[in-house]
C-alpha cells in the first residue's frame, strides 16, 4: 500500500553530506563545542569545500550549528520551547509579564488588507503596538498588535493614568486593552521570513526564517485585536500545552517506512 | 525607546530584489499567472541573472512562486489553512476522517530517544503507523504515530476484527487506539526539513522546509501515543481555531516601527 509513492527522489550531494554531518554531530559532539575547520572537515568527508559550505549553511538554517566570528562553527543549543497562549504570550489583560517589551506604537488609518483582517472599514483608525519578546534576555520574537480605535473606545476608560502612561502611546493602548474581556481566539502558524525591520529587531540578517503566529482576539462579538508575531525559527519551538505533560523531545525517526504494510 | 535596536542590517542585493518582486507580484499578477522569463525579468529590474535566480528561489521557498517544468514560474495560490487539533487531525478515536491515509506500520523496539519521549523503557515494543494527510487530493503532511505496545494492550480489545484488519497492522493499531480515552494533549510546532523519505511522500525534493508538529496524547496517566507530523511549509498554514472567528488573512505590515514611540 502506498509503495508507489516511495519512488526515489535524487538526493543532492550537499544533502547527503548534511545527513552524515547530523549523525556525526549527534554522536561525537555536544552543545557549545567547536567543529573542526572547513579544510579538515572537507578532507575528512572527502567533499569539495563548496559542498561542505552548502551543508553547513543548511545546518545553520536548521538551528543545529551557529557561527561565531573569531571562534568558528559551534554546535547550537537545542531549541527553546516558547509557550504560545493568551496567558503565556503576555496578553496585557491577563499578565503583566516582563517577557514582552514595547518598542513603539503607530496610530494610522487601516490599509484595505488590515481593515479586512480586523473586520473594520478601510481607512478607520488602528493603533499598532510593536513589541519584542525576550527569552533568556534574547529577542526571540517581534509582534505587531493591531487594535481598532473603535474597539478600544468601547472599553471602560482607564482611570488614574500616570504621567508616564500619558507620554507613552504603546503603554496607553496596552493599559486600555487590559479591560477587554476576551471571548475567543483563533490562531494560525506558518513559515515566513524576517523582513529588514523584523530582522533588525531580532538581530538576524533579513530573510532569516521565522514562524509567523497570527492571532485574532474576539470580544463583544467583534475582533478586538489582531496580533502578528514572528518567532526565530532557528532557536524557537512553539509549544501549545493543554496539559501538564512531560517535555517533548524531538524524535529521530527510528525505522524505514512502509516495511510492514 | 528601543530605537537603538533598529541599527541598519546590510541588505543583500537578492533580498532587495525579492522585496521589489513581492510588491510587483501583489500589484500586477494573480494566482496561476505565469511570470515573464528570467531574461526579461533581469532586464526589467536591471539585475544579473544570478541575483534574479536567488530571489526567485527565495520566493519559491516562501511558497509565493511555483515552478512547473515546461510552463515556467507561476504565481502560487495562497497557503491552505489546515486545522490542527485532535478532532480535525483525524485522531482515529474521534473521527474516521478520510484525510489521513496509512502508508505503513512498523513494530520495533524503541530507540533510547523514542523511549524517553514516550516514557517507556528503551527496547520496549513500539508500533509506528506512518500516514499521509491529503488536502484537496494532495499530500500535505506525513505522520509517524508512535504507540507503545503496553499502552495498546491496556485498552479494551477490539472484537469482531475483519479479515482485512487482521492483514493490515496499521489498521489494527488505529482500530485499537479508538478505544483510548484521551485525557490531555501537548503540542509543539517548529521548523524542520523533509528528510529523503518524507520528501518522497510529499513529492518534494529533500530539504524542503516543513512545519514539524509533535503531539503527545495522554491517557490513563501515561503517554498513550506520540505523533510527529511534517507539514509542507510552502503550501500549508496551520490553524488552531478555538472559536468560530472569521478567516485570518495574512497582513502586510502597514507602517514603519517606532515612529511614534
Short mmCIF file of C-alpha atoms in Angstrom, two decimals:
data_model
loop_
_atom_site.label_atom_id
_atom_site.label_comp_id
_atom_site.label_asym_id
_atom_site.label_seq_id
_atom_site.Cartn_x
_atom_site.Cartn_y
_atom_site.Cartn_z
CA UNK A 1 0.00 0.00 0.00
CA UNK A 2 1.41 3.35 -0.97
CA UNK A 3 4.74 1.84 -2.03
CA UNK A 4 4.45 3.57 -5.35
CA UNK A 5 4.75 6.88 -3.52
CA UNK A 6 8.22 5.98 -2.34
CA UNK A 7 9.93 6.35 -5.70
CA UNK A 8 13.48 7.60 -5.17
CA UNK A 9 13.99 11.35 -5.36
CA UNK A 10 17.54 12.25 -6.44
CA UNK A 11 19.45 13.40 -3.37
CA UNK A 12 21.78 16.38 -3.88
CA UNK A 13 25.39 15.84 -2.76
CA UNK A 14 25.27 18.54 -0.09
CA UNK A 15 22.11 16.99 1.31
CA UNK A 16 23.73 13.61 1.70
CA UNK A 17 26.65 15.30 3.47
CA UNK A 18 24.21 17.16 5.75
CA UNK A 19 22.66 13.87 6.83
CA UNK A 20 26.11 12.43 7.55
CA UNK A 21 27.05 15.58 9.49
CA UNK A 22 23.86 15.40 11.59
CA UNK A 23 24.78 11.88 12.63
CA UNK A 24 28.39 12.89 13.33
CA UNK A 25 27.29 15.85 15.43
CA UNK A 26 24.88 13.72 17.46
CA UNK A 27 27.48 11.05 18.10
CA UNK A 28 30.71 12.98 18.56
CA UNK A 29 29.85 16.50 19.70
CA UNK A 30 27.86 18.26 22.38
CA UNK A 31 26.29 21.72 22.67
CA UNK A 32 28.79 24.57 22.52
CA UNK A 33 31.65 22.52 21.10
CA UNK A 34 33.53 23.95 18.12
CA UNK A 35 33.58 21.98 14.85
CA UNK A 36 36.92 21.40 13.09
CA UNK A 37 37.64 23.98 10.39
CA UNK A 38 36.32 23.67 6.84
CA UNK A 39 39.57 22.33 5.40
CA UNK A 40 39.70 19.49 7.93
CA UNK A 41 36.01 18.68 7.53
CA UNK A 42 36.21 18.66 3.72
CA UNK A 43 39.20 16.29 3.94
CA UNK A 44 37.50 14.00 6.46
CA UNK A 45 34.34 13.60 4.40
CA UNK A 46 36.08 13.71 1.02
CA UNK A 47 33.99 16.56 -0.39
CA UNK A 48 34.65 19.89 -2.08
CA UNK A 49 34.72 22.99 0.11
CA UNK A 50 31.69 24.38 -1.76
CA UNK A 51 29.63 21.28 -0.95
CA UNK A 52 30.73 21.41 2.67
CA UNK A 53 29.78 25.07 2.95
CA UNK A 54 26.34 24.37 1.48
CA UNK A 55 25.77 21.61 4.05
CA UNK A 56 26.97 23.85 6.92
CA UNK A 57 24.69 26.69 5.70
CA UNK A 58 21.79 24.26 5.75
CA UNK A 59 22.59 23.12 9.30
CA UNK A 60 22.90 26.73 10.44
CA UNK A 61 19.48 27.43 8.92
CA UNK A 62 18.10 24.44 10.80
CA UNK A 63 19.48 25.82 14.03
CA UNK A 64 21.86 22.90 14.59
CA UNK A 65 25.01 24.96 14.09
CA UNK A 66 25.81 28.55 14.92
CA UNK A 67 28.69 30.60 13.54
CA UNK A 68 30.58 32.97 15.81
CA UNK A 69 33.09 35.37 14.31
CA UNK A 70 36.57 34.69 15.62
CA UNK A 71 35.56 31.37 17.17
CA UNK A 72 34.22 29.21 14.36
CA UNK A 73 31.22 26.92 13.95
CA UNK A 74 29.64 25.73 17.19
CA UNK A 75 27.08 23.06 17.98
CA UNK A 76 23.89 25.00 18.77
CA UNK A 77 21.86 24.50 21.91
CA UNK A 78 18.53 22.69 21.44
CA UNK A 79 15.63 24.97 20.52
CA UNK A 80 13.92 26.73 23.40
CA UNK A 81 10.28 25.78 23.93
CA UNK A 82 8.27 29.02 23.90
CA UNK A 83 4.70 28.72 25.17
CA UNK A 84 2.13 30.34 22.87
CA UNK A 85 -1.16 31.07 24.54
CA UNK A 86 -3.03 34.10 25.76
CA UNK A 87 -1.65 33.74 29.26
CA UNK A 88 1.93 32.93 28.39
CA UNK A 89 2.16 35.29 25.48
CA UNK A 90 1.78 38.22 27.78
CA UNK A 91 -1.64 39.41 26.71
CA UNK A 92 -1.79 42.67 28.65
CA UNK A 93 -5.20 41.87 30.07
CA UNK A 94 -4.04 38.66 31.63
CA UNK A 95 -0.50 39.03 32.80
CA UNK A 96 1.96 41.85 33.20
CA UNK A 97 4.69 39.54 32.13
CA UNK A 98 8.08 41.09 31.59
CA UNK A 99 8.50 38.84 28.56
CA UNK A 100 7.31 41.49 26.08
CA UNK A 101 8.87 44.90 25.71
CA UNK A 102 7.26 47.72 23.74
CA UNK A 103 9.40 49.27 21.05
CA UNK A 104 6.87 51.64 19.55
CA UNK A 105 3.29 52.48 18.66
CA UNK A 106 1.81 53.89 15.47
CA UNK A 107 -1.76 55.12 15.05
CA UNK A 108 -2.78 55.24 11.38
CA UNK A 109 -5.70 54.60 9.02
CA UNK A 110 -6.05 50.87 8.23
CA UNK A 111 -4.85 49.64 4.85
CA UNK A 112 -7.56 47.68 2.97
CA UNK A 113 -5.81 44.40 3.86
CA UNK A 114 -5.54 45.19 7.57
CA UNK A 115 -9.10 46.53 7.64
CA UNK A 116 -10.35 43.25 6.19
CA UNK A 117 -8.44 41.19 8.76
CA UNK A 118 -9.83 43.32 11.58
CA UNK A 119 -13.36 43.48 10.21
CA UNK A 120 -13.37 47.29 10.15
CA UNK A 121 -13.77 49.78 7.31
CA UNK A 122 -10.68 50.64 5.31
CA UNK A 123 -9.22 53.90 6.50
CA UNK A 124 -10.53 53.66 10.06
CA UNK A 125 -8.03 54.39 12.81
CA UNK A 126 -5.97 51.45 14.08
CA UNK A 127 -3.32 51.51 16.79
CA UNK A 128 -0.37 49.21 16.22
CA UNK A 129 1.84 48.43 19.19
CA UNK A 130 5.20 46.92 18.28
CA UNK A 131 6.78 44.66 20.88
CA UNK A 132 9.63 42.21 21.17
CA UNK A 133 9.55 39.07 23.24
CA UNK A 134 12.61 38.33 25.32
CA UNK A 135 13.54 34.80 26.31
CA UNK A 136 16.60 34.44 28.50
CA UNK A 137 17.46 38.04 27.70
CA UNK A 138 17.43 37.49 23.92
CA UNK A 139 14.92 38.83 21.37
CA UNK A 140 13.04 35.75 20.23
CA UNK A 141 10.02 37.31 18.58
CA UNK A 142 8.58 40.56 17.28
CA UNK A 143 4.90 41.41 17.41
CA UNK A 144 2.55 43.87 15.78
CA UNK A 145 -0.56 44.14 17.93
CA UNK A 146 -3.25 45.86 15.86
CA UNK A 147 -6.16 47.34 17.81
CA UNK A 148 -9.03 49.22 16.12
CA UNK A 149 -9.56 52.55 17.82
CA UNK A 150 -13.31 51.84 17.93
CA UNK A 151 -12.72 48.60 19.88
CA UNK A 152 -10.51 50.45 22.33
CA UNK A 153 -13.02 53.25 22.81
CA UNK A 154 -15.78 50.74 23.54
CA UNK A 155 -13.91 49.61 26.67
CA UNK A 156 -14.30 51.22 30.09
CA UNK A 157 -11.80 54.06 30.33
CA UNK A 158 -8.70 53.57 32.37
CA UNK A 159 -8.72 55.97 35.28
CA UNK A 160 -5.76 57.37 37.15
CA UNK A 161 -3.33 57.45 34.26
CA UNK A 162 0.16 58.19 35.36
CA UNK A 163 2.22 60.87 33.67
CA UNK A 164 4.37 58.09 32.26
CA UNK A 165 1.41 56.38 30.60
CA UNK A 166 0.24 59.68 29.11
CA UNK A 167 3.58 60.15 27.42
CA UNK A 168 3.71 56.59 26.08
CA UNK A 169 1.08 55.68 23.47
CA UNK A 170 2.03 51.96 23.48
CA UNK A 171 1.53 51.73 27.23
CA UNK A 172 -1.76 53.62 26.92
CA UNK A 173 -3.15 51.16 24.34
CA UNK A 174 -2.00 48.15 26.37
CA UNK A 175 -3.45 49.51 29.62
CA UNK A 176 -6.77 50.17 27.94
CA UNK A 177 -6.72 46.63 26.45
CA UNK A 178 -6.50 45.16 29.94
CA UNK A 179 -10.19 45.98 30.25
CA UNK A 180 -11.09 43.73 27.33
CA UNK A 181 -12.92 40.51 28.16
CA UNK A 182 -11.70 38.06 25.54
CA UNK A 183 -14.45 35.78 24.28
CA UNK A 184 -12.39 33.71 21.92
CA UNK A 185 -9.21 33.47 19.94
CA UNK A 186 -8.20 31.95 16.65
CA UNK A 187 -4.60 31.28 15.75
CA UNK A 188 -2.54 30.26 12.75
CA UNK A 189 1.13 29.34 12.40
CA UNK A 190 3.07 29.47 9.15
CA UNK A 191 6.60 29.82 7.85
CA UNK A 192 7.77 33.31 6.98
CA UNK A 193 10.95 35.26 6.55
CA UNK A 194 12.11 38.21 8.61
CA UNK A 195 11.78 41.44 6.64
CA UNK A 196 14.52 44.04 7.16
CA UNK A 197 12.90 45.70 10.16
CA UNK A 198 11.94 42.47 11.95
CA UNK A 199 15.38 41.04 11.20
CA UNK A 200 16.95 44.09 12.80
CA UNK A 201 14.87 43.69 15.96
CA UNK A 202 15.82 40.00 16.11
CA UNK A 203 19.47 40.85 15.37
CA UNK A 204 19.48 38.47 12.42
CA UNK A 205 20.06 39.03 8.69
CA UNK A 206 16.97 39.79 6.54
CA UNK A 207 15.48 36.59 5.14
CA UNK A 208 16.03 34.62 8.34
CA UNK A 209 13.23 32.02 8.61
CA UNK A 210 10.60 32.86 11.21
CA UNK A 211 7.41 31.23 12.43
CA UNK A 212 4.57 33.69 11.92
CA UNK A 213 1.85 33.39 14.55
CA UNK A 214 -1.35 35.28 13.72
CA UNK A 215 -3.94 35.53 16.48
CA UNK A 216 -7.38 37.11 16.33
CA UNK A 217 -8.86 38.05 19.69
CA UNK A 218 -12.61 38.45 19.85
CA UNK A 219 -14.54 40.46 22.40
CA UNK A 220 -18.08 41.85 22.40
CA UNK A 221 -18.77 39.87 19.22
CA UNK A 222 -16.05 41.59 17.21
CA UNK A 223 -12.36 41.30 16.53
CA UNK A 224 -10.87 43.38 19.31
CA UNK A 225 -7.23 42.88 18.40
CA UNK A 226 -5.05 41.14 15.87
CA UNK A 227 -1.56 40.03 16.80
CA UNK A 228 1.01 39.14 14.14
CA UNK A 229 4.20 37.85 15.69
CA UNK A 230 7.36 36.42 14.17
CA UNK A 231 9.41 33.91 16.16
CA UNK A 232 13.01 33.00 15.30
CA UNK A 233 12.69 29.59 13.65
CA UNK A 234 16.30 28.63 14.32
CA UNK A 235 16.12 28.91 18.10
CA UNK A 236 12.41 28.62 18.97
CA UNK A 237 9.93 25.80 19.19
CA UNK A 238 6.36 26.94 19.84
CA UNK A 239 4.52 24.96 22.48
CA UNK A 240 0.77 24.65 22.90
CA UNK A 241 0.45 22.89 26.20
CA UNK A 242 -3.08 21.96 27.08
CA UNK A 243 -1.97 19.71 29.91
CA UNK A 244 0.99 19.34 32.21
CA UNK A 245 2.57 16.57 30.18
CA UNK A 246 6.28 15.91 30.23
CA UNK A 247 8.60 17.84 27.93
CA UNK A 248 8.54 16.59 24.34
CA UNK A 249 11.94 15.59 23.00
CA UNK A 250 12.45 15.72 19.24
CA UNK A 251 12.41 12.20 17.91
CA UNK A 252 14.71 10.77 15.27
CA UNK A 253 12.66 8.50 13.09
CA UNK A 254 13.82 5.03 14.08
CA UNK A 255 12.60 3.00 11.11
CA UNK A 256 12.18 2.93 7.36
CA UNK A 257 8.62 3.46 6.26
CA UNK A 258 6.28 1.03 4.63
CA UNK A 259 8.32 -2.01 5.60
CA UNK A 260 5.37 -3.87 7.08
CA UNK A 261 2.47 -2.56 5.02
CA UNK B 1 12.55 53.88 23.20
CA UNK B 2 14.21 50.90 21.63
CA UNK B 3 15.49 52.99 18.73
CA UNK B 4 18.98 51.69 19.34
CA UNK B 5 17.73 48.23 18.34
CA UNK B 6 16.94 49.44 14.85
CA UNK B 7 20.53 49.75 13.65
CA UNK B 8 20.67 49.04 9.92
CA UNK B 9 21.45 45.47 8.91
CA UNK B 10 23.12 45.27 5.48
CA UNK B 11 20.55 44.02 2.98
CA UNK B 12 21.83 41.55 0.37
CA UNK B 13 21.11 42.50 -3.26
CA UNK B 14 18.88 39.47 -3.92
CA UNK B 15 16.86 40.30 -0.83
CA UNK B 16 16.15 43.80 -2.01
CA UNK B 17 15.05 42.36 -5.38
CA UNK B 18 12.84 39.85 -3.58
CA UNK B 19 11.05 42.68 -1.77
CA UNK B 20 10.54 44.52 -5.07
CA UNK B 21 9.27 41.31 -6.69
CA UNK B 22 6.78 40.68 -3.87
CA UNK B 23 5.31 44.13 -4.46
CA UNK B 24 5.25 43.60 -8.22
CA UNK B 25 3.54 40.23 -7.85
CA UNK B 26 0.90 41.65 -5.50
CA UNK B 27 0.17 44.58 -7.79
CA UNK B 28 0.44 43.12 -11.29
CA UNK B 29 -0.21 39.39 -11.10
CA UNK B 30 -2.81 36.99 -9.79
CA UNK B 31 -2.75 33.31 -8.75
CA UNK B 32 -1.82 30.95 -11.55
CA UNK B 33 -0.39 33.60 -13.87
CA UNK B 34 2.99 32.90 -15.46
CA UNK B 35 5.88 35.30 -14.77
CA UNK B 36 7.95 36.64 -17.70
CA UNK B 37 11.08 34.59 -18.34
CA UNK B 38 14.34 35.18 -16.48
CA UNK B 39 15.95 37.19 -19.26
CA UNK B 40 13.04 39.64 -19.39
CA UNK B 41 12.83 39.94 -15.61
CA UNK B 42 16.58 40.51 -15.25
CA UNK B 43 16.37 43.26 -17.87
CA UNK B 44 13.31 44.88 -16.29
CA UNK B 45 14.85 45.08 -12.82
CA UNK B 46 18.38 45.72 -14.03
CA UNK B 47 19.97 42.81 -12.17
CA UNK B 48 22.26 39.90 -13.00
CA UNK B 49 20.64 36.57 -13.82
CA UNK B 50 22.28 35.01 -10.74
CA UNK B 51 20.73 37.61 -8.43
CA UNK B 52 17.35 37.14 -10.08
CA UNK B 53 17.54 33.38 -9.68
CA UNK B 54 18.42 33.73 -6.00
CA UNK B 55 15.40 35.97 -5.45
CA UNK B 56 13.12 33.57 -7.36
CA UNK B 57 14.46 30.62 -5.33
CA UNK B 58 13.66 32.54 -2.16
CA UNK B 59 10.10 33.27 -3.33
CA UNK B 60 9.61 29.63 -4.28
CA UNK B 61 10.79 28.61 -0.80
CA UNK B 62 8.30 31.05 0.69
CA UNK B 63 5.52 29.48 -1.33
CA UNK B 64 4.82 32.62 -3.37
CA UNK B 65 6.03 31.17 -6.65
CA UNK B 66 5.89 27.67 -8.03
CA UNK B 67 7.95 26.30 -10.93
CA UNK B 68 6.37 23.95 -13.42
CA UNK B 69 8.56 22.23 -15.96
CA UNK B 70 7.61 23.23 -19.49
CA UNK B 71 5.41 26.09 -18.29
CA UNK B 72 7.63 28.40 -16.26
CA UNK B 73 7.27 30.24 -12.97
CA UNK B 74 3.71 30.71 -11.75
CA UNK B 75 2.18 32.80 -9.01
CA UNK B 76 1.31 30.30 -6.27
CA UNK B 77 -2.10 30.04 -4.66
CA UNK B 78 -2.35 31.36 -1.09
CA UNK B 79 -1.46 28.82 1.58
CA UNK B 80 -4.17 26.41 2.58
CA UNK B 81 -5.31 26.67 6.20
CA UNK B 82 -5.01 23.20 7.72
CA UNK B 83 -6.73 22.74 11.09
CA UNK B 84 -4.53 21.08 13.68
CA UNK B 85 -6.45 19.61 16.57
CA UNK B 86 -7.38 16.20 17.83
CA UNK B 87 -10.70 16.25 16.03
CA UNK B 88 -9.53 17.72 12.74
CA UNK B 89 -6.25 15.91 12.61
CA UNK B 90 -8.05 12.64 12.21
CA UNK B 91 -7.27 11.05 15.55
CA UNK B 92 -8.66 7.59 14.96
CA UNK B 93 -10.61 7.61 18.19
CA UNK B 94 -12.54 10.70 17.25
CA UNK B 95 -13.19 10.72 13.55
CA UNK B 96 -12.80 8.30 10.73
CA UNK B 97 -11.81 11.15 8.52
CA UNK B 98 -10.58 10.29 5.09
CA UNK B 99 -7.95 13.00 5.45
CA UNK B 100 -5.25 10.57 6.59
CA UNK B 101 -4.13 7.54 4.62
CA UNK B 102 -1.95 4.80 6.10
CA UNK B 103 1.21 4.02 4.19
CA UNK B 104 2.77 1.51 6.54
CA UNK B 105 3.33 0.22 10.05
CA UNK B 106 6.50 -0.93 11.78
CA UNK B 107 6.67 -2.67 15.16
CA UNK B 108 10.13 -2.43 16.67
CA UNK B 109 11.99 -1.95 19.97
CA UNK B 110 12.14 1.75 20.95
CA UNK B 111 15.40 3.61 20.45
CA UNK B 112 16.58 5.34 23.67
CA UNK B 113 15.40 8.70 22.29
CA UNK B 114 11.93 7.45 21.35
CA UNK B 115 11.63 5.57 24.63
CA UNK B 116 12.37 8.77 26.53
CA UNK B 117 9.76 10.73 24.57
CA UNK B 118 7.16 8.03 25.22
CA UNK B 119 8.09 7.49 28.86
CA UNK B 120 8.77 3.78 28.34
CA UNK B 121 11.89 1.67 28.81
CA UNK B 122 14.38 1.62 25.95
CA UNK B 123 13.93 -1.50 23.90
CA UNK B 124 10.23 -1.96 24.69
CA UNK B 125 7.97 -2.65 21.74
CA UNK B 126 6.51 0.38 19.93
CA UNK B 127 4.18 0.38 16.93
CA UNK B 128 4.73 3.18 14.45
CA UNK B 129 1.96 3.87 11.97
CA UNK B 130 3.03 6.00 9.02
CA UNK B 131 0.31 8.10 7.40
CA UNK B 132 -0.02 10.92 4.92
CA UNK B 133 -2.58 13.68 5.14
CA UNK B 134 -4.36 14.61 1.96
CA UNK B 135 -5.78 18.08 1.38
CA UNK B 136 -7.59 18.63 -1.91
CA UNK B 137 -6.13 15.33 -3.11
CA UNK B 138 -2.53 16.40 -2.46
CA UNK B 139 -0.14 15.04 0.18
CA UNK B 140 0.28 17.93 2.62
CA UNK B 141 1.77 16.15 5.59
CA UNK B 142 3.38 12.91 6.73
CA UNK B 143 2.94 11.48 10.20
CA UNK B 144 4.65 8.92 12.39
CA UNK B 145 2.23 7.85 15.10
CA UNK B 146 4.19 6.03 17.78
CA UNK B 147 2.18 3.84 20.15
CA UNK B 148 3.77 1.79 22.94
CA UNK B 149 2.58 -1.81 22.76
CA UNK B 150 1.91 -1.72 26.51
CA UNK B 151 -0.46 1.27 26.11
CA UNK B 152 -2.28 -0.54 23.32
CA UNK B 153 -2.63 -3.74 25.32
CA UNK B 154 -4.07 -1.84 28.28
CA UNK B 155 -7.08 -0.87 26.15
CA UNK B 156 -10.23 -2.97 25.82
CA UNK B 157 -9.69 -5.40 22.95
CA UNK B 158 -11.35 -4.71 19.67
CA UNK B 159 -13.81 -7.52 18.95
CA UNK B 160 -15.04 -8.70 15.59
CA UNK B 161 -11.89 -7.93 13.61
CA UNK B 162 -12.42 -8.30 9.95
CA UNK B 163 -10.06 -10.33 7.83
CA UNK B 164 -8.91 -7.06 6.28
CA UNK B 165 -7.93 -5.60 9.64
CA UNK B 166 -6.03 -8.77 10.57
CA UNK B 167 -3.92 -8.47 7.47
CA UNK B 168 -3.20 -4.78 7.98
CA UNK B 169 -1.13 -3.93 11.07
CA UNK B 170 -1.61 -0.14 10.66
CA UNK B 171 -5.38 -0.54 10.65
CA UNK B 172 -5.17 -2.87 13.64
CA UNK B 173 -3.22 -0.33 15.72
CA UNK B 174 -5.56 2.51 14.72
CA UNK B 175 -8.71 0.49 15.48
CA UNK B 176 -7.37 -0.44 18.89
CA UNK B 177 -6.47 3.22 19.56
CA UNK B 178 -10.10 4.19 19.03
CA UNK B 179 -10.72 2.75 22.50
CA UNK B 180 -8.33 5.22 24.12
CA UNK B 181 -9.87 7.94 26.26
CA UNK B 182 -7.55 10.93 25.79
CA UNK B 183 -7.05 12.90 28.97
CA UNK B 184 -4.80 15.57 27.60
CA UNK B 185 -2.53 16.58 24.80
CA UNK B 186 0.56 18.69 24.50
CA UNK B 187 1.77 20.06 21.19
CA UNK B 188 4.79 21.83 19.75
CA UNK B 189 5.44 23.36 16.32
CA UNK B 190 8.88 24.01 14.89
CA UNK B 191 10.65 24.41 11.59
CA UNK B 192 12.20 21.32 10.06
CA UNK B 193 13.33 19.96 6.74
CA UNK B 194 11.92 16.98 4.88
CA UNK B 195 14.32 14.05 5.05
CA UNK B 196 14.58 11.90 1.92
CA UNK B 197 11.70 9.59 2.82
CA UNK B 198 9.31 12.34 3.94
CA UNK B 199 10.24 14.40 0.90
CA UNK B 200 9.36 11.45 -1.30
CA UNK B 201 5.93 11.06 0.33
CA UNK B 202 5.32 14.80 -0.11
CA UNK B 203 6.64 14.66 -3.69
CA UNK B 204 9.15 17.40 -2.93
CA UNK B 205 12.97 17.45 -3.03
CA UNK B 206 14.81 16.52 0.20
CA UNK B 207 15.48 19.58 2.33
CA UNK B 208 12.10 21.16 1.60
CA UNK B 209 11.07 23.22 4.66
CA UNK B 210 8.34 21.61 6.75
CA UNK B 211 6.48 22.53 9.91
CA UNK B 212 7.03 19.73 12.41
CA UNK B 213 4.07 19.21 14.74
CA UNK B 214 4.80 16.97 17.73
CA UNK B 215 1.82 15.90 19.82
CA UNK B 216 1.80 13.83 23.00
CA UNK B 217 -1.50 12.20 23.84
CA UNK B 218 -2.05 11.19 27.44
CA UNK B 219 -4.45 8.53 28.67
CA UNK B 220 -4.65 6.65 31.97
CA UNK B 221 -1.94 8.91 33.37
CA UNK B 222 0.63 7.94 30.75
CA UNK B 223 1.70 8.91 27.26
CA UNK B 224 -0.51 6.72 25.12
CA UNK B 225 0.75 7.93 21.74
CA UNK B 226 3.20 10.35 20.22
CA UNK B 227 2.54 11.85 16.81
CA UNK B 228 5.31 13.52 14.82
CA UNK B 229 3.97 15.08 11.64
CA UNK B 230 5.61 17.19 8.97
CA UNK B 231 3.50 19.71 7.03
CA UNK B 232 4.65 21.30 3.76
CA UNK B 233 5.68 24.80 4.79
CA UNK B 234 5.30 26.22 1.28
CA UNK B 235 1.62 25.38 0.88
CA UNK B 236 0.27 24.95 4.44
CA UNK B 237 -0.70 27.28 7.23
CA UNK B 238 -1.60 25.50 10.47
CA UNK B 239 -4.74 26.77 12.17
CA UNK B 240 -5.63 26.39 15.82
CA UNK B 241 -9.21 27.57 15.93
CA UNK B 242 -10.65 27.80 19.41
CA UNK B 243 -13.64 29.77 18.22
CA UNK B 244 -15.59 30.28 15.05
CA UNK B 245 -13.87 33.54 14.15
CA UNK B 246 -13.58 34.72 10.58
CA UNK B 247 -10.70 33.53 8.41
CA UNK B 248 -7.43 35.24 9.20
CA UNK B 249 -5.85 36.97 6.22
CA UNK B 250 -2.09 37.49 6.27
CA UNK B 251 -1.37 41.12 6.95
CA UNK B 252 1.27 43.26 5.27
CA UNK B 253 2.80 45.46 7.87
CA UNK B 254 1.42 48.90 7.08
CA UNK B 255 3.87 51.13 8.95
CA UNK B 256 7.48 51.63 9.94
CA UNK B 257 8.18 50.73 13.52
CA UNK B 258 9.00 53.01 16.38
CA UNK B 259 7.85 56.16 14.62
CA UNK B 260 5.64 57.30 17.46
CA UNK B 261 7.40 55.91 20.49
#
